Amino acid sequence: MSSNFNILHFETIDSTNNYAIQNIKGLPHHTVITADVQLKGRGRFERRWVSDSAKNLYVSIIIRPDIPYTQLPLVNFAQLFSVVVAETFLSFGASPVIKWPNDVLINEKKCAGILGELSFDGSDFSGIVVGIGVNIADDPSERMEIKQPATTLALETGVFVKKDDFLTKMLHIYADRYEAFCKKGFASIREEYEKYFASIGKDVSLVSGNETVAGKVLGLSGAGELILQTASGEKNIAIGEIVWKTS
Ligand code: BTN
């Protein structure tokens, strides 16, 4: 592994992303914050991330790249982690798929989510925080508030992986990719991302800002944007969420 990590663990926390952002100034690059339970786990688009099961992984990583933060879009960091998580799932016997931009599904059900955030001290950049939630083995049927089909690694593979083993593997894979990613951005993960990206040629409906856009997925741009064939022509979408497949 080409990087050392500073690992902090909490039994209970409000949110590992909140902790990372609140304490970022005193924490070194590649601090990894984990918790058994999060009381206020957060997902993308201000959603709650149910975080009651100590079997699942809740982790945030502080990243301070040597290059200016404006050079690499935040979404690309989240996409990097979607590849890292997918490769980790694969190493434990699952067949993951990436739902653009950075959800990781197994058998069409969400098994991991990634929340990338930029942290600033006034106008000074303090670092990137990437939070990752991996459903290892709780029972998603208990989580009635989850609006989309969800699953766990254990349910899909029949194998129970300890969350610490998952984290160790994931950090190894991430560390092996980090330098190339900082140099080349999305291009460094494109091949693997496309391997797990199963939406090409599919009709999707996508929420981007206040807009809902429907179209056929033509592919990905060099920056990892989704290229959609819509009724009004080709569109590159940088940020958004595929609501669900329309076919
Ligand atoms: C998503 O909406 O898919 C992203 C979910 C991200 C959840 C993780 S769990 C660890 C970290 N702490 C949080 O509060 N959120 C992220």
mmCIF file of C-alpha atoms and ligand atoms in Angstrom:
data_model
loop_
_atom_site.group_PDB
_atom_site.id
_atom_site.type_symbol
_atom_site.label_atom_id
_atom_site.label_comp_id
_atom_site.label_asym_id
_atom_site.label_seq_id
_atom_site.Cartn_x
_atom_site.Cartn_y
_atom_site.Cartn_z
ATOM 1 C CA MET A 1 0.000 0.000 0.000
ATOM 2 C CA SER A 2 1.455 3.358 -0.982
ATOM 3 C CA SER A 3 -0.280 5.334 1.750
ATOM 4 C CA ASN A 4 -0.536 5.278 5.519
ATOM 5 C CA PHE A 5 -3.900 5.897 7.051
ATOM 6 C CA ASN A 6 -4.670 7.527 10.377
ATOM 7 C CA ILE A 7 -7.645 5.491 11.602
ATOM 8 C CA LEU A 8 -10.083 6.826 14.226
ATOM 9 C CA HIS A 9 -12.947 4.671 15.454
ATOM 10 C CA PHE A 10 -16.084 5.657 17.381
ATOM 11 C CA GLU A 11 -18.793 3.417 18.795
ATOM 12 C CA THR A 12 -21.453 6.062 18.253
ATOM 13 C CA ILE A 13 -21.217 9.319 16.366
ATOM 14 C CA ASP A 14 -23.696 11.679 14.722
ATOM 15 C CA SER A 15 -22.097 11.249 11.293
ATOM 16 C CA THR A 16 -18.539 10.363 10.322
ATOM 17 C CA ASN A 17 -18.744 12.997 7.552
ATOM 18 C CA ASN A 18 -19.812 15.640 10.085
ATOM 19 C CA TYR A 19 -16.940 14.673 12.391
ATOM 20 C CA ALA A 20 -14.468 14.855 9.515
ATOM 21 C CA ILE A 21 -15.695 18.279 8.402
ATOM 22 C CA GLN A 22 -15.844 19.700 11.947
ATOM 23 C CA ASN A 23 -12.354 18.484 12.862
ATOM 24 C CA ILE A 24 -10.620 18.612 9.508
ATOM 25 C CA LYS A 25 -8.077 21.260 10.478
ATOM 26 C CA GLY A 26 -6.502 19.042 13.155
ATOM 27 C CA LEU A 27 -6.592 15.828 11.151
ATOM 28 C CA PRO A 28 -3.956 14.699 8.646
ATOM 29 C CA HIS A 29 -4.447 13.742 5.002
ATOM 30 C CA HIS A 30 -5.857 10.213 4.800
ATOM 31 C CA THR A 31 -7.503 10.202 8.191
ATOM 32 C CA VAL A 32 -10.137 7.469 8.156
ATOM 33 C CA ILE A 33 -13.059 7.850 10.565
ATOM 34 C CA THR A 34 -15.279 4.861 11.277
ATOM 35 C CA ALA A 35 -18.249 4.333 13.577
ATOM 36 C CA ASP A 36 -20.356 1.351 14.654
ATOM 37 C CA VAL A 37 -23.522 3.426 14.658
ATOM 38 C CA GLN A 38 -24.359 6.865 13.281
ATOM 39 C CA LEU A 39 -27.214 8.812 14.852
ATOM 40 C CA LYS A 40 -27.459 11.269 11.965
ATOM 41 C CA GLY A 41 -26.019 9.407 8.995
ATOM 42 C CA ARG A 42 -26.420 11.531 5.876
ATOM 43 C CA GLY A 43 -26.885 10.512 2.268
ATOM 44 C CA ARG A 44 -26.839 12.446 -0.983
ATOM 45 C CA PHE A 45 -29.502 15.124 -1.535
ATOM 46 C CA GLU A 46 -29.917 15.673 2.240
ATOM 47 C CA ARG A 47 -31.385 12.226 2.715
ATOM 48 C CA ARG A 48 -30.939 10.200 5.871
ATOM 49 C CA TRP A 49 -28.572 7.218 5.693
ATOM 50 C CA VAL A 50 -29.932 4.587 8.061
ATOM 51 C CA SER A 51 -26.971 3.673 10.251
ATOM 52 C CA ASP A 52 -28.251 1.482 13.105
ATOM 53 C CA SER A 53 -26.473 -1.755 12.376
ATOM 54 C CA ALA A 54 -22.973 -2.233 13.795
ATOM 55 C CA LYS A 55 -22.440 -4.922 11.155
ATOM 56 C CA ASN A 56 -22.413 -2.302 8.415
ATOM 57 C CA LEU A 57 -19.547 -0.048 7.480
ATOM 58 C CA TYR A 58 -19.798 3.715 8.002
ATOM 59 C CA VAL A 59 -16.566 5.412 7.082
ATOM 60 C CA SER A 60 -15.277 8.824 5.999
ATOM 61 C CA ILE A 61 -11.892 9.603 4.527
ATOM 62 C CA ILE A 62 -10.209 13.008 4.580
ATOM 63 C CA ILE A 63 -8.265 13.700 1.402
ATOM 64 C CA ARG A 64 -5.973 16.645 0.770
ATOM 65 C CA PRO A 65 -4.617 16.135 -2.719
ATOM 66 C CA ASP A 66 -1.373 17.865 -3.726
ATOM 67 C CA ILE A 67 -3.145 19.365 -6.716
ATOM 68 C CA PRO A 68 -5.662 22.268 -6.500
ATOM 69 C CA TYR A 69 -9.121 20.967 -5.626
ATOM 70 C CA THR A 70 -10.551 22.783 -8.645
ATOM 71 C CA GLN A 71 -8.544 20.519 -10.941
ATOM 72 C CA LEU A 72 -10.459 17.349 -10.063
ATOM 73 C CA PRO A 73 -14.264 17.477 -9.799
ATOM 74 C CA LEU A 74 -15.617 16.148 -6.514
ATOM 75 C CA VAL A 75 -17.901 13.767 -8.367
ATOM 76 C CA ASN A 76 -14.797 12.093 -9.824
ATOM 77 C CA PHE A 77 -13.597 11.314 -6.293
ATOM 78 C CA ALA A 78 -16.959 9.730 -5.573
ATOM 79 C CA GLN A 79 -16.653 7.786 -8.849
ATOM 80 C CA LEU A 80 -13.166 6.647 -7.823
ATOM 81 C CA PHE A 81 -14.657 5.262 -4.615
ATOM 82 C CA SER A 82 -17.498 3.591 -6.503
ATOM 83 C CA VAL A 83 -14.843 1.648 -8.437
ATOM 84 C CA VAL A 84 -12.911 0.916 -5.239
ATOM 85 C CA VAL A 85 -16.040 -0.348 -3.479
ATOM 86 C CA ALA A 86 -17.077 -2.379 -6.540
ATOM 87 C CA GLU A 87 -13.631 -4.002 -6.690
ATOM 88 C CA THR A 88 -13.846 -4.751 -2.973
ATOM 89 C CA PHE A 89 -17.259 -6.384 -3.434
ATOM 90 C CA LEU A 90 -15.844 -8.409 -6.312
ATOM 91 C CA SER A 91 -12.972 -9.601 -4.130
ATOM 92 C CA PHE A 92 -15.550 -10.982 -1.677
ATOM 93 C CA GLY A 93 -17.430 -12.889 -4.377
ATOM 94 C CA ALA A 94 -20.196 -10.437 -5.364
ATOM 95 C CA SER A 95 -20.992 -9.106 -8.856
ATOM 96 C CA PRO A 96 -21.398 -5.350 -8.408
ATOM 97 C CA VAL A 97 -22.724 -2.745 -10.824
ATOM 98 C CA ILE A 98 -22.236 1.021 -10.655
ATOM 99 C CA LYS A 99 -25.334 3.178 -11.018
ATOM 100 C CA TRP A 100 -24.108 6.549 -12.263
ATOM 101 C CA PRO A 101 -22.527 8.466 -10.743
ATOM 102 C CA ASN A 102 -21.517 6.525 -7.648
ATOM 103 C CA ASP A 103 -24.063 4.078 -6.212
ATOM 104 C CA VAL A 104 -22.937 0.482 -6.050
ATOM 105 C CA LEU A 105 -25.611 -2.138 -6.602
ATOM 106 C CA ILE A 106 -25.658 -5.889 -6.342
ATOM 107 C CA ASN A 107 -28.436 -7.678 -8.225
ATOM 108 C CA GLU A 108 -30.018 -4.301 -9.007
ATOM 109 C CA LYS A 109 -30.309 -3.342 -5.330
ATOM 110 C CA LYS A 110 -28.250 -0.651 -3.618
ATOM 111 C CA CYS A 111 -25.494 -2.078 -1.441
ATOM 112 C CA ALA A 112 -23.255 0.956 -0.960
ATOM 113 C CA GLY A 113 -23.573 4.736 -1.173
ATOM 114 C CA ILE A 114 -20.947 7.452 -1.381
ATOM 115 C CA LEU A 115 -21.192 11.078 -0.270
ATOM 116 C CA GLY A 116 -18.385 13.402 -1.346
ATOM 117 C CA GLU A 117 -18.134 16.836 0.266
ATOM 118 C CA LEU A 118 -15.706 19.764 0.024
ATOM 119 C CA SER A 119 -14.719 21.454 3.266
ATOM 120 C CA PHE A 120 -13.751 25.120 3.517
ATOM 121 C CA ASP A 121 -12.485 27.401 6.267
ATOM 122 C CA GLY A 122 -14.019 30.654 5.063
ATOM 123 C CA SER A 123 -12.842 30.753 1.484
ATOM 124 C CA ASP A 124 -9.786 28.509 2.138
ATOM 125 C CA PHE A 125 -10.042 24.926 0.995
ATOM 126 C CA SER A 126 -9.469 22.510 3.903
ATOM 127 C CA GLY A 127 -9.984 19.152 2.243
ATOM 128 C CA ILE A 128 -12.258 16.623 0.631
ATOM 129 C CA VAL A 129 -14.358 14.276 2.741
ATOM 130 C CA VAL A 130 -15.625 11.106 1.126
ATOM 131 C CA GLY A 131 -18.146 9.156 3.200
ATOM 132 C CA ILE A 132 -18.955 5.580 2.314
ATOM 133 C CA GLY A 133 -21.764 3.449 3.677
ATOM 134 C CA VAL A 134 -21.600 -0.262 2.885
ATOM 135 C CA ASN A 135 -24.450 -2.625 3.690
ATOM 136 C CA ILE A 136 -22.573 -5.662 4.869
ATOM 137 C CA ALA A 137 -25.128 -7.688 6.740
ATOM 138 C CA ASP A 138 -28.081 -5.939 8.323
ATOM 139 C CA ASP A 139 -31.596 -6.707 7.191
ATOM 140 C CA PRO A 140 -32.764 -4.062 4.712
ATOM 141 C CA SER A 141 -36.379 -5.150 5.174
ATOM 142 C CA GLU A 142 -36.152 -3.537 8.635
ATOM 143 C CA ARG A 143 -35.393 -0.227 6.989
ATOM 144 C CA MET A 144 -38.829 0.740 5.806
ATOM 145 C CA GLU A 145 -37.867 4.331 5.039
ATOM 146 C CA ILE A 146 -35.455 3.392 2.278
ATOM 147 C CA LYS A 147 -37.156 4.385 -0.933
ATOM 148 C CA GLN A 148 -35.199 2.243 -3.360
ATOM 149 C CA PRO A 149 -34.441 -1.470 -3.344
ATOM 150 C CA ALA A 150 -31.544 -2.132 -0.980
ATOM 151 C CA THR A 151 -29.567 -5.197 -0.093
ATOM 152 C CA THR A 152 -26.494 -6.393 1.798
ATOM 153 C CA LEU A 153 -23.350 -8.215 0.774
ATOM 154 C CA ALA A 154 -24.322 -11.131 3.047
ATOM 155 C CA LEU A 155 -27.797 -11.440 1.513
ATOM 156 C CA GLU A 156 -26.429 -11.508 -2.032
ATOM 157 C CA THR A 157 -23.432 -13.783 -1.493
ATOM 158 C CA GLY A 158 -24.387 -15.838 1.561
ATOM 159 C CA VAL A 159 -20.998 -14.881 2.980
ATOM 160 C CA PHE A 160 -20.562 -12.754 6.088
ATOM 161 C CA VAL A 161 -17.555 -10.458 5.789
ATOM 162 C CA LYS A 162 -16.345 -8.571 8.853
ATOM 163 C CA LYS A 163 -16.580 -4.848 8.240
ATOM 164 C CA ASP A 164 -12.944 -4.403 9.313
ATOM 165 C CA ASP A 165 -11.835 -6.888 6.660
ATOM 166 C CA PHE A 166 -13.921 -5.046 4.096
ATOM 167 C CA LEU A 167 -12.367 -1.722 5.136
ATOM 168 C CA THR A 168 -8.799 -3.074 5.020
ATOM 169 C CA LYS A 169 -9.303 -4.445 1.519
ATOM 170 C CA MET A 170 -11.020 -1.269 0.380
ATOM 171 C CA LEU A 171 -8.196 0.958 1.653
ATOM 172 C CA HIS A 172 -5.595 -1.220 -0.102
ATOM 173 C CA ILE A 173 -7.429 -0.924 -3.395
ATOM 174 C CA TYR A 174 -7.899 2.822 -2.913
ATOM 175 C CA ALA A 175 -4.232 3.392 -2.007
ATOM 176 C CA ASP A 176 -3.132 1.532 -5.132
ATOM 177 C CA ARG A 177 -5.272 3.836 -7.284
ATOM 178 C CA TYR A 178 -4.769 7.156 -5.524
ATOM 179 C CA GLU A 179 -1.632 8.486 -7.230
ATOM 180 C CA ALA A 180 -2.742 7.666 -10.756
ATOM 181 C CA PHE A 181 -6.124 9.210 -9.977
ATOM 182 C CA CYS A 182 -4.509 12.477 -8.807
ATOM 183 C CA LYS A 183 -2.479 12.618 -12.021
ATOM 184 C CA LYS A 184 -5.091 11.548 -14.552
ATOM 185 C CA GLY A 185 -8.483 11.941 -12.863
ATOM 186 C CA PHE A 186 -11.405 10.028 -14.349
ATOM 187 C CA ALA A 187 -9.182 8.695 -17.158
ATOM 188 C CA SER A 188 -7.340 6.580 -14.579
ATOM 189 C CA ILE A 189 -10.515 4.719 -13.602
ATOM 190 C CA ARG A 190 -12.467 4.892 -16.838
ATOM 191 C CA GLU A 191 -11.812 1.330 -17.944
ATOM 192 C CA GLU A 192 -12.848 -0.180 -14.603
ATOM 193 C CA TYR A 193 -15.770 2.219 -14.192
ATOM 194 C CA GLU A 194 -17.119 1.124 -17.581
ATOM 195 C CA LYS A 195 -16.672 -2.506 -16.615
ATOM 196 C CA TYR A 196 -19.113 -2.029 -13.725
ATOM 197 C CA PHE A 197 -21.333 0.540 -15.453
ATOM 198 C CA ALA A 198 -24.300 -1.315 -16.858
ATOM 199 C CA SER A 199 -26.462 1.519 -18.158
ATOM 200 C CA ILE A 200 -25.172 1.987 -21.717
ATOM 201 C CA GLY A 201 -28.054 1.800 -24.182
ATOM 202 C CA LYS A 202 -30.678 1.927 -21.423
ATOM 203 C CA ASP A 203 -33.518 4.401 -21.128
ATOM 204 C CA VAL A 204 -33.272 6.286 -17.882
ATOM 205 C CA SER A 205 -34.981 9.075 -16.059
ATOM 206 C CA LEU A 206 -32.632 11.387 -14.240
ATOM 207 C CA VAL A 207 -33.053 14.195 -11.733
ATOM 208 C CA SER A 208 -30.461 16.925 -12.253
ATOM 209 C CA GLY A 209 -30.979 20.082 -10.205
ATOM 210 C CA ASN A 210 -34.642 21.056 -10.581
ATOM 211 C CA GLU A 211 -34.969 19.217 -13.856
ATOM 212 C CA THR A 212 -36.001 15.683 -14.679
ATOM 213 C CA VAL A 213 -34.415 14.500 -17.908
ATOM 214 C CA ALA A 214 -35.304 11.319 -19.752
ATOM 215 C CA GLY A 215 -33.193 9.705 -22.413
ATOM 216 C CA LYS A 216 -31.024 6.879 -23.611
ATOM 217 C CA VAL A 217 -27.565 6.500 -22.091
ATOM 218 C CA LEU A 218 -25.016 6.851 -24.897
ATOM 219 C CA GLY A 219 -21.936 6.621 -22.694
ATOM 220 C CA LEU A 220 -19.598 8.647 -20.525
ATOM 221 C CA SER A 221 -17.596 11.760 -21.349
ATOM 222 C CA GLY A 222 -13.877 12.048 -20.617
ATOM 223 C CA ALA A 223 -14.817 13.703 -17.311
ATOM 224 C CA GLY A 224 -17.186 10.921 -16.265
ATOM 225 C CA GLU A 225 -20.347 12.825 -17.200
ATOM 226 C CA LEU A 226 -23.365 10.881 -18.394
ATOM 227 C CA ILE A 227 -24.072 11.400 -22.103
ATOM 228 C CA LEU A 228 -27.795 11.166 -22.706
ATOM 229 C CA GLN A 229 -29.729 11.128 -25.974
ATOM 230 C CA THR A 230 -32.818 13.146 -25.050
ATOM 231 C CA ALA A 231 -35.798 14.265 -27.122
ATOM 232 C CA SER A 232 -34.083 17.649 -27.526
ATOM 233 C CA GLY A 233 -30.670 16.281 -28.465
ATOM 234 C CA GLU A 234 -27.524 15.021 -26.794
ATOM 235 C CA LYS A 235 -26.842 16.234 -23.258
ATOM 236 C CA ASN A 236 -23.859 15.822 -20.959
ATOM 237 C CA ILE A 237 -24.991 15.574 -17.354
ATOM 238 C CA ALA A 238 -22.359 16.313 -14.709
ATOM 239 C CA ILE A 239 -24.406 15.852 -11.534
ATOM 240 C CA GLY A 240 -27.671 14.100 -10.873
ATOM 241 C CA GLU A 241 -29.362 10.902 -9.895
ATOM 242 C CA ILE A 242 -30.868 8.221 -12.053
ATOM 243 C CA VAL A 243 -34.327 7.899 -10.554
ATOM 244 C CA TRP A 244 -34.929 4.449 -11.850
ATOM 245 C CA LYS A 245 -34.752 2.610 -15.065
ATOM 246 C CA THR A 246 -37.680 3.150 -17.370
ATOM 247 C CA SER A 247 -36.850 -0.038 -19.227
HETATM 248 C C1 BTN B 1 -25.882 8.020 -0.600
HETATM 249 O O1 BTN B 1 -26.859 8.760 -0.452
HETATM 250 O O2 BTN B 1 -25.923 7.050 -1.349
HETATM 251 C C2 BTN B 1 -24.613 8.290 0.159
HETATM 252 C C3 BTN B 1 -24.596 7.608 1.497
HETATM 253 C C4 BTN B 1 -23.324 7.882 2.284
HETATM 254 C C5 BTN B 1 -23.408 7.313 3.676
HETATM 255 C C6 BTN B 1 -22.096 7.410 4.391
HETATM 256 S S1 BTN B 1 -22.048 6.441 5.866
HETATM 257 C C7 BTN B 1 -20.556 7.188 6.337
HETATM 258 C C8 BTN B 1 -20.641 8.654 5.970
HETATM 259 N N1 BTN B 1 -21.266 9.411 7.026
HETATM 260 C C9 BTN B 1 -22.438 9.930 6.663
HETATM 261 O O3 BTN B 1 -23.185 10.614 7.385
HETATM 262 N N2 BTN B 1 -22.707 9.590 5.385
HETATM 263 C C10 BTN B 1 -21.645 8.803 4.813
#
